[in-house]
């Protein structure tokens, strides 16, 4: 039963990751926007608010606050329909900017680069070559997210909304996968076998870091 539930959860996640960008693109590029298009834009924010409210120690009050906020948004339906693409922009450019900031701030003096933290979870101890490489990869991810943020803002400002939406909604995940693939290829080419980690090990490291896990002792 546990395996079945886990499989169903991953299937739901995969369906959402594949389906929501397409639905978002259709909503953003709709020449005659309506309340449904605005609802597609605002749904992730409401969903996140509900999850945080459900996990809050003050669950009942926070859920009531979410309900009041949703009612307020419904009362602003006309304004939302006119400006819902700004919500899409906030989600895409905002997330890219926050990720770039998260990676970039770990490059400051006295900080451990983000990718070095992940590598430490996998390896326990970093060789000089791996420490140097993971710092360079942290720079690469910082520049990637910065470039994505800048392109999103420029396209939203200068290009038709359908062009911006194709970049932000349809190309976002393929570009991210391409970046991971390029980094993995560089890892195979530049690092000794003992310093390499496979994709599954990297995913486990990201999950452990996200849950506050500690690196293994060397």
Short mmCIF file of C-alpha atoms in Angstrom, two decimals:
data_model
loop_
_atom_site.label_atom_id
_atom_site.label_comp_id
_atom_site.label_asym_id
_atom_site.label_seq_id
_atom_site.Cartn_x
_atom_site.Cartn_y
_atom_site.Cartn_z
CA UNK A 1 0.00 0.00 0.00
CA UNK A 2 2.83 2.39 0.88
CA UNK A 3 4.49 1.72 -2.47
CA UNK A 4 1.19 2.32 -4.27
CA UNK A 5 0.64 5.62 -2.46
CA UNK A 6 4.20 6.70 -3.18
CA UNK A 7 3.76 5.85 -6.85
CA UNK A 8 0.46 7.76 -6.99
CA UNK A 9 2.09 10.78 -5.37
CA UNK A 10 4.95 10.83 -7.88
CA UNK A 11 2.48 10.35 -10.74
CA UNK A 12 0.46 13.33 -9.49
CA UNK A 13 3.62 15.44 -9.22
CA UNK A 14 4.70 14.46 -12.74
CA UNK A 15 1.24 15.24 -14.12
CA UNK A 16 1.25 18.65 -12.46
CA UNK A 17 4.79 19.46 -13.66
CA UNK A 18 3.83 18.56 -17.22
CA UNK A 19 0.31 19.95 -17.28
CA UNK A 20 0.44 23.21 -15.34
CA UNK A 21 3.02 24.94 -17.60
CA UNK A 22 0.87 24.15 -20.65
CA UNK A 23 -2.26 25.39 -18.91
CA UNK A 24 -0.40 28.51 -17.75
CA UNK A 25 0.81 29.24 -21.28
CA UNK A 26 -2.71 28.89 -22.69
CA UNK A 27 -4.03 31.20 -19.96
CA UNK A 28 -1.28 33.80 -20.32
CA UNK A 29 -1.54 33.91 -24.11
CA UNK A 30 -5.35 33.99 -24.21
CA UNK A 31 -6.37 36.95 -26.42
CA UNK A 32 -9.67 37.21 -24.53
CA UNK A 33 -8.75 36.67 -20.85
CA UNK A 34 -11.41 35.73 -18.35
CA UNK A 35 -11.71 34.73 -14.71
CA UNK A 36 -10.50 31.19 -15.43
CA UNK A 37 -7.20 32.53 -16.79
CA UNK A 38 -6.77 34.66 -13.68
CA UNK A 39 -7.58 31.62 -11.50
CA UNK A 40 -4.84 29.61 -13.22
CA UNK A 41 -2.36 32.36 -12.39
CA UNK A 42 -3.38 32.74 -8.77
CA UNK A 43 -3.98 29.04 -7.95
CA UNK A 44 -0.36 28.19 -6.94
CA UNK A 45 -0.25 31.11 -4.52
CA UNK A 46 -3.53 30.07 -2.93
CA UNK A 47 -2.36 26.46 -2.80
CA UNK A 48 0.88 27.46 -1.07
CA UNK A 49 -1.04 29.61 1.41
CA UNK A 50 -3.34 26.67 2.23
CA UNK A 51 -0.41 24.31 2.79
CA UNK A 52 1.29 26.79 5.12
CA UNK A 53 -1.99 27.40 6.94
CA UNK A 54 -2.59 23.66 7.37
CA UNK A 55 0.89 23.22 8.87
CA UNK A 56 0.55 26.23 11.14
CA UNK A 57 0.02 25.75 14.90
CA UNK A 58 -2.89 28.17 14.49
CA UNK A 59 -4.46 26.07 11.73
CA UNK A 60 -8.09 27.16 12.18
CA UNK A 61 -7.28 30.87 12.25
CA UNK A 62 -4.88 30.63 9.33
CA UNK A 63 -7.41 28.69 7.24
CA UNK A 64 -10.01 31.35 8.00
CA UNK A 65 -7.49 33.98 6.92
CA UNK A 66 -6.94 32.10 3.64
CA UNK A 67 -10.70 31.93 3.12
CA UNK A 68 -10.99 35.68 3.73
CA UNK A 69 -8.11 36.33 1.36
CA UNK A 70 -9.70 34.18 -1.34
CA UNK A 71 -12.99 36.03 -0.92
CA UNK A 72 -11.12 39.33 -1.24
CA UNK A 73 -9.43 38.14 -4.45
CA UNK A 74 -12.81 37.09 -5.84
CA UNK A 75 -14.12 40.55 -5.08
CA UNK A 76 -11.19 41.93 -7.11
CA UNK A 77 -11.97 39.61 -10.04
CA UNK A 78 -12.19 42.42 -12.56
CA UNK A 79 -8.80 43.82 -11.60
CA UNK A 80 -7.25 40.34 -11.57
CA UNK A 81 -8.49 39.58 -15.08
CA UNK A 82 -6.86 42.79 -16.32
CA UNK A 83 -3.52 42.20 -14.56
CA UNK A 84 -3.21 38.43 -14.07
CA UNK A 85 -0.15 38.20 -16.32
CA UNK A 86 1.72 40.24 -13.72
CA UNK A 87 1.02 37.36 -11.32
CA UNK A 88 2.60 34.95 -13.81
CA UNK A 89 5.59 37.29 -14.10
CA UNK A 90 5.94 37.53 -10.32
CA UNK A 91 5.93 33.76 -10.03
CA UNK A 92 8.49 33.13 -12.77
CA UNK A 93 10.90 36.04 -12.40
CA UNK A 94 10.48 36.13 -8.63
CA UNK A 95 11.34 32.45 -8.15
CA UNK A 96 14.32 32.70 -10.50
CA UNK A 97 15.60 35.78 -8.67
CA UNK A 98 15.20 34.17 -5.25
CA UNK A 99 17.04 31.04 -6.38
CA UNK A 100 19.83 33.15 -7.85
CA UNK A 101 20.08 35.07 -4.58
CA UNK A 102 20.09 31.84 -2.56
CA UNK A 103 23.00 30.45 -4.57
CA UNK A 104 24.85 33.75 -4.91
CA UNK A 105 24.85 34.68 -1.24
CA UNK A 106 26.74 31.45 -0.43
CA UNK A 107 29.64 32.67 -2.58
CA UNK A 108 30.49 35.44 -0.15
CA UNK A 109 33.69 35.26 1.86
CA UNK A 110 33.37 32.94 4.81
CA UNK A 111 30.37 31.07 3.31
CA UNK A 112 30.24 27.50 1.97
CA UNK A 113 29.02 27.52 -1.66
CA UNK A 114 25.59 25.95 -2.10
CA UNK A 115 26.74 23.11 -4.37
CA UNK A 116 29.65 22.40 -2.01
CA UNK A 117 27.10 21.83 0.75
CA UNK A 118 25.26 19.30 -1.40
CA UNK A 119 28.54 17.59 -2.34
CA UNK A 120 29.53 17.37 1.34
CA UNK A 121 26.30 15.49 2.09
CA UNK A 122 27.22 12.95 -0.60
CA UNK A 123 30.98 12.65 -0.08
CA UNK A 124 31.51 13.73 3.53
CA UNK A 125 34.83 15.34 2.61
CA UNK A 126 35.67 17.37 -0.49
CA UNK A 127 38.97 17.01 -2.28
CA UNK A 128 40.58 20.30 -3.40
CA UNK A 129 39.50 19.60 -6.99
CA UNK A 130 35.90 18.90 -5.95
CA UNK A 131 35.77 21.95 -3.69
CA UNK A 132 36.99 24.14 -6.55
CA UNK A 133 34.54 22.54 -8.99
CA UNK A 134 31.51 22.89 -6.72
CA UNK A 135 32.31 26.57 -6.16
CA UNK A 136 32.43 27.07 -9.93
CA UNK A 137 29.12 25.23 -10.34
CA UNK A 138 27.55 27.45 -7.68
CA UNK A 139 28.67 30.43 -9.79
CA UNK A 140 27.16 28.76 -12.87
CA UNK A 141 23.77 28.29 -11.19
CA UNK A 142 23.84 31.85 -9.85
CA UNK A 143 24.46 33.20 -13.36
CA UNK A 144 21.83 30.87 -14.83
CA UNK A 145 19.10 32.07 -12.49
CA UNK A 146 20.20 35.68 -12.96
CA UNK A 147 20.02 35.30 -16.74
CA UNK A 148 16.58 33.67 -16.49
CA UNK A 149 15.33 36.55 -14.35
CA UNK A 150 16.69 39.19 -16.74
CA UNK A 151 15.31 37.42 -19.83
CA UNK A 152 11.90 37.03 -18.22
CA UNK A 153 11.69 40.73 -17.40
CA UNK A 154 12.99 41.83 -20.81
CA UNK A 155 10.65 39.57 -22.77
CA UNK A 156 7.67 40.60 -20.64
CA UNK A 157 8.51 44.25 -21.30
CA UNK A 158 9.52 44.08 -24.98
CA UNK A 159 7.91 41.00 -26.57
CA UNK A 160 4.30 39.91 -27.12
CA UNK A 161 2.94 38.15 -24.05
CA UNK A 162 2.67 34.87 -25.97
CA UNK A 163 6.44 34.95 -26.62
CA UNK A 164 7.19 35.70 -22.98
CA UNK A 165 4.81 32.95 -21.87
CA UNK A 166 6.43 30.38 -24.17
CA UNK A 167 9.77 31.19 -22.54
CA UNK A 168 8.50 31.36 -18.95
CA UNK A 169 6.02 28.49 -19.01
CA UNK A 170 6.97 26.08 -21.79
CA UNK A 171 10.76 26.41 -21.82
CA UNK A 172 11.35 26.80 -18.11
CA UNK A 173 11.51 23.09 -17.24
CA UNK A 174 13.38 22.00 -20.44
CA UNK A 175 16.01 24.70 -19.84
CA UNK A 176 16.39 23.59 -16.23
CA UNK A 177 16.83 19.96 -17.32
CA UNK A 178 19.35 21.08 -19.96
CA UNK A 179 21.32 22.95 -17.30
CA UNK A 180 21.41 19.86 -15.08
CA UNK A 181 22.51 17.73 -18.05
CA UNK A 182 25.28 20.18 -19.00
CA UNK A 183 26.55 20.25 -15.43
CA UNK A 184 26.51 16.45 -15.24
CA UNK A 185 28.47 16.20 -18.50
CA UNK A 186 31.02 18.69 -17.17
CA UNK A 187 31.28 16.68 -13.95
CA UNK A 188 32.08 13.50 -15.88
CA UNK A 189 34.70 15.31 -17.95
CA UNK A 190 36.40 17.39 -15.24
CA UNK A 191 36.29 15.26 -12.08
CA UNK A 192 37.96 12.04 -11.07
CA UNK A 193 35.58 9.07 -10.65
CA UNK A 194 35.86 9.22 -6.85
CA UNK A 195 34.61 12.82 -6.87
CA UNK A 196 31.59 12.23 -9.08
CA UNK A 197 28.02 11.74 -7.90
CA UNK A 198 25.21 10.36 -10.01
CA UNK A 199 21.85 12.12 -10.51
CA UNK A 200 20.08 10.00 -7.88
CA UNK A 201 22.75 10.78 -5.30
CA UNK A 202 22.46 14.46 -6.13
CA UNK A 203 18.67 14.38 -5.73
CA UNK A 204 19.02 12.67 -2.35
CA UNK A 205 21.52 15.35 -1.31
CA UNK A 206 19.13 18.15 -2.33
CA UNK A 207 16.30 16.51 -0.38
CA UNK A 208 18.48 15.95 2.68
CA UNK A 209 19.71 19.55 2.56
CA UNK A 210 16.15 20.80 2.23
CA UNK A 211 15.08 18.79 5.28
CA UNK A 212 17.98 20.11 7.36
CA UNK A 213 20.05 16.96 7.10
CA UNK A 214 23.67 17.00 8.18
CA UNK A 215 26.57 15.76 6.10
CA UNK A 216 28.07 12.45 7.07
CA UNK A 217 31.21 12.50 9.16
CA UNK A 218 34.43 11.96 7.23
#
